[in-house]
Amino acid sequence: MNKSTTRVSQQSLTDAQGLWGQCLDIVRDNVSEQVFKTWFEKMRPMKWDGTQLTLELPSHFFYEWIEQHYSNLLQKTIQRVLGPKSKVVFEVVVDDGGSSQDRKTVKLPGLRGGVQPSLPFSEAKPQTQTAVRTTHYPTYFNPRYTFENFIRGENNQLAASAAIAVADNPGKTKFNPLVIYGPTGLGKTHLVQAIGNRVLQRNPQAKVLYTNSEKFTMEYINAIQTNKVPEFTNFYRGVDVLIVDDIQFLGGKEKTQDNFFHTFNALHQDGKQLILTSDKQPKDLADLDERLISRFQWGLTTDIQPPDLETRIAILQQKSMEEGMDLPGDILEYVAMHVTSSVRELEGSLISILAKVSLDRRELTLDLAKEVVRGIYSAAHSRTLTIDEIKKEVSTYYNIDPALLSAKTRKHEIVLARQMSMYLAKNLTQTSLKSIGMHFGGRDHTTVLHSCQQILNYIDTDKKVRHDVDFLKKTLRG
């Protein structure tokens, strides 16, 4: 290899490492710390050729797990950082000779799942009612989410029974809308996706759409910007079953709420099925229009609670069977007794055990389970950040008075610190945009969104701000 080729290869590796670092910043905000360390930290960036990022993975099992569980997140992140036409390919280690030069790898295709388009309604441009009926509706359902592998217990019995009734007769029961609420990680998404999968299994021609309130909002904003509001409206009002996850994030978005209100009315009047999930009862949701809350209470509102011990053991047994692992009874019981707050944490513990056995060649023992549970317990019980703590840390870092973050001054250094604080508050807490704005002198949610976008723009173009973001995130996370 000549010197010129060597320089090109080294530059390609350097570029890949820098770009992958930006991707990891986004991924870290969307998965638990345990998942991040187990899976994403072990991917090695190898090459960037301008359109294609090559990542090295430690095993074929690793590749299959990423493909099955995180393909959508990874692909969206790659295209956000590298551009809409970029893609990722993998090199999987098949023989580790002890050094990077001795490694033998095999190339595997990139992610098969692809990315959900930002404007799905643009796939069809109906001009008449006949055209509307022939519109193609992308579904985005995970085939792994079915009623057959949903573990039922006292904590979710009513929600599961109602979901099955709706799936068997969409739009023809009294459960319209069906609203399922409860804390994160308890299986709400599994249940509503199981509805969609069963409806399509029984009637492949049904127009079933799964989305979430954040995506609905972004599509509506894009429709306004591109003068496609009629297409957006026709698209959503033409479905047979509309499933919207996390409706709590509609809070504070007045125009989006108004559009969703009229969409809801049109679908309900036509006898179409509406299914919604939330982290709280509709009446307890902040910044939500009373008209919407009233509509959400027309049908059945039911909750999902954390599972009891027996249900947790059953969930672990089911998940371990799906992954081809036979967990001994003492390990099942230990994990189930100590990981109590959510199904997602139970699955996370199983993933970690599986990874340590398969990737690190660890022996499947009770001590290994205890080690994994200690890690989950530490992460779950780490302190929760507050916006006041973020403001204090940012003010100290930039050496300004914290009170100035709420002032009306337009001095550049104050504006940057305020925007940085809002960005960190949005990314490191569960606080709504409107509530964040209230912590900074009563500013509205659009100001918070603008501030977050400004910091994202700085991250792409300003090394100093990029360093500030990395440093403050690490400091605030401890």
PDB file of N, CA and C in Angstrom, residues 8 11 34 43 59 114 126 150 172-173 190 208 215 233 269 284 330 332 342 374 405 430 442 445 457:
ATOM      1  N   VAL A   8      -5.388   8.148   2.637  1.00  0.00           N
ATOM      2  CA  VAL A   8      -6.817   8.092   2.366  1.00  0.00           C
ATOM      3  C   VAL A   8      -7.515   7.166   3.363  1.00  0.00           C
ATOM      4  N   GLN A  11      -7.663   8.792   6.786  1.00  0.00           N
ATOM      5  CA  GLN A  11      -8.661   9.851   6.820  1.00  0.00           C
ATOM      6  C   GLN A  11     -10.064   9.263   6.875  1.00  0.00           C
ATOM      7  N   GLN A  34     -27.526   0.789  30.042  1.00  0.00           N
ATOM      8  CA  GLN A  34     -27.124  -0.612  29.978  1.00  0.00           C
ATOM      9  C   GLN A  34     -27.139  -1.121  28.538  1.00  0.00           C
ATOM     10  N   MET A  43     -19.678  -1.472  18.877  1.00  0.00           N
ATOM     11  CA  MET A  43     -19.550  -1.320  17.425  1.00  0.00           C
ATOM     12  C   MET A  43     -18.338  -0.433  17.127  1.00  0.00           C
ATOM     13  N   SER A  59     -19.647 -10.269  16.465  1.00  0.00           N
ATOM     14  CA  SER A  59     -20.113 -11.617  16.142  1.00  0.00           C
ATOM     15  C   SER A  59     -21.366 -11.546  15.282  1.00  0.00           C
ATOM     16  N   GLY A 114     -35.063  -0.268   7.027  1.00  0.00           N
ATOM     17  CA  GLY A 114     -35.285   1.040   6.436  1.00  0.00           C
ATOM     18  C   GLY A 114     -35.837   2.027   7.434  1.00  0.00           C
ATOM     19  N   PRO A 126     -54.219  11.555  -3.338  1.00  0.00           N
ATOM     20  CA  PRO A 126     -55.600  11.320  -3.768  1.00  0.00           C
ATOM     21  C   PRO A 126     -56.291  12.606  -4.195  1.00  0.00           C
ATOM     22  N   PHE A 150     -47.797 -12.108  24.486  1.00  0.00           N
ATOM     23  CA  PHE A 150     -48.025 -11.098  25.514  1.00  0.00           C
ATOM     24  C   PHE A 150     -48.456 -11.815  26.795  1.00  0.00           C
ATOM     25  N   LYS A 172     -66.344  -1.646  16.021  1.00  0.00           N
ATOM     26  CA  LYS A 172     -67.691  -2.187  16.240  1.00  0.00           C
ATOM     27  C   LYS A 172     -67.947  -2.543  17.699  1.00  0.00           C
ATOM     28  N   THR A 173     -67.069  -2.120  18.594  1.00  0.00           N
ATOM     29  CA  THR A 173     -67.292  -2.339  20.026  1.00  0.00           C
ATOM     30  C   THR A 173     -67.506  -0.989  20.701  1.00  0.00           C
ATOM     31  N   HIS A 190     -46.497  -2.973  22.969  1.00  0.00           N
ATOM     32  CA  HIS A 190     -46.676  -4.368  22.562  1.00  0.00           C
ATOM     33  C   HIS A 190     -48.160  -4.649  22.327  1.00  0.00           C
ATOM     34  N   VAL A 208     -54.516   0.119   8.314  1.00  0.00           N
ATOM     35  CA  VAL A 208     -54.164   0.230   9.729  1.00  0.00           C
ATOM     36  C   VAL A 208     -52.874   1.034   9.838  1.00  0.00           C
ATOM     37  N   LYS A 215     -44.359  12.029  16.014  1.00  0.00           N
ATOM     38  CA  LYS A 215     -44.289  11.901  14.562  1.00  0.00           C
ATOM     39  C   LYS A 215     -45.469  12.605  13.905  1.00  0.00           C
ATOM     40  N   THR A 233     -54.310  15.694   5.826  1.00  0.00           N
ATOM     41  CA  THR A 233     -55.642  15.481   6.398  1.00  0.00           C
ATOM     42  C   THR A 233     -56.327  14.274   5.768  1.00  0.00           C
ATOM     43  N   GLN A 269     -66.804   9.349  13.764  1.00  0.00           N
ATOM     44  CA  GLN A 269     -68.119   9.468  13.123  1.00  0.00           C
ATOM     45  C   GLN A 269     -68.295   8.427  12.022  1.00  0.00           C
ATOM     46  N   ASP A 284     -55.528  13.634  33.441  1.00  0.00           N
ATOM     47  CA  ASP A 284     -54.355  14.119  34.179  1.00  0.00           C
ATOM     48  C   ASP A 284     -53.250  14.653  33.275  1.00  0.00           C
ATOM     49  N   ASP A 330     -33.514 -20.781  39.650  1.00  0.00           N
ATOM     50  CA  ASP A 330     -32.996 -19.864  40.665  1.00  0.00           C
ATOM     51  C   ASP A 330     -32.649 -18.507  40.066  1.00  0.00           C
ATOM     52  N   LEU A 332     -34.141 -17.218  37.275  1.00  0.00           N
ATOM     53  CA  LEU A 332     -35.430 -16.594  36.968  1.00  0.00           C
ATOM     54  C   LEU A 332     -36.013 -15.920  38.203  1.00  0.00           C
ATOM     55  N   SER A 342     -40.570  -2.585  35.724  1.00  0.00           N
ATOM     56  CA  SER A 342     -41.097  -2.582  34.364  1.00  0.00           C
ATOM     57  C   SER A 342     -40.684  -3.827  33.597  1.00  0.00           C
ATOM     58  N   ARG A 374     -27.394  -5.900  39.787  1.00  0.00           N
ATOM     59  CA  ARG A 374     -26.768  -4.757  40.471  1.00  0.00           C
ATOM     60  C   ARG A 374     -26.596  -3.588  39.512  1.00  0.00           C
ATOM     61  N   LEU A 405     -30.552  33.542  33.024  1.00  0.00           N
ATOM     62  CA  LEU A 405     -31.131  32.583  32.081  1.00  0.00           C
ATOM     63  C   LEU A 405     -32.622  32.821  31.883  1.00  0.00           C
ATOM     64  N   GLN A 430     -37.655  14.426  31.498  1.00  0.00           N
ATOM     65  CA  GLN A 430     -38.927  14.080  30.863  1.00  0.00           C
ATOM     66  C   GLN A 430     -39.903  15.262  30.865  1.00  0.00           C
ATOM     67  N   GLY A 442     -40.945  32.119  31.554  1.00  0.00           N
ATOM     68  CA  GLY A 442     -42.261  32.007  30.943  1.00  0.00           C
ATOM     69  C   GLY A 442     -42.250  31.969  29.427  1.00  0.00           C
ATOM     70  N   HIS A 445     -43.355  27.125  24.177  1.00  0.00           N
ATOM     71  CA  HIS A 445     -42.715  25.889  23.722  1.00  0.00           C
ATOM     72  C   HIS A 445     -42.002  26.065  22.379  1.00  0.00           C
ATOM     73  N   ASN A 457     -27.685  22.906  15.474  1.00  0.00           N
ATOM     74  CA  ASN A 457     -26.942  23.546  14.382  1.00  0.00           C
ATOM     75  C   ASN A 457     -25.511  23.846  14.799  1.00  0.00           C
TER      76      ASN A 457
END
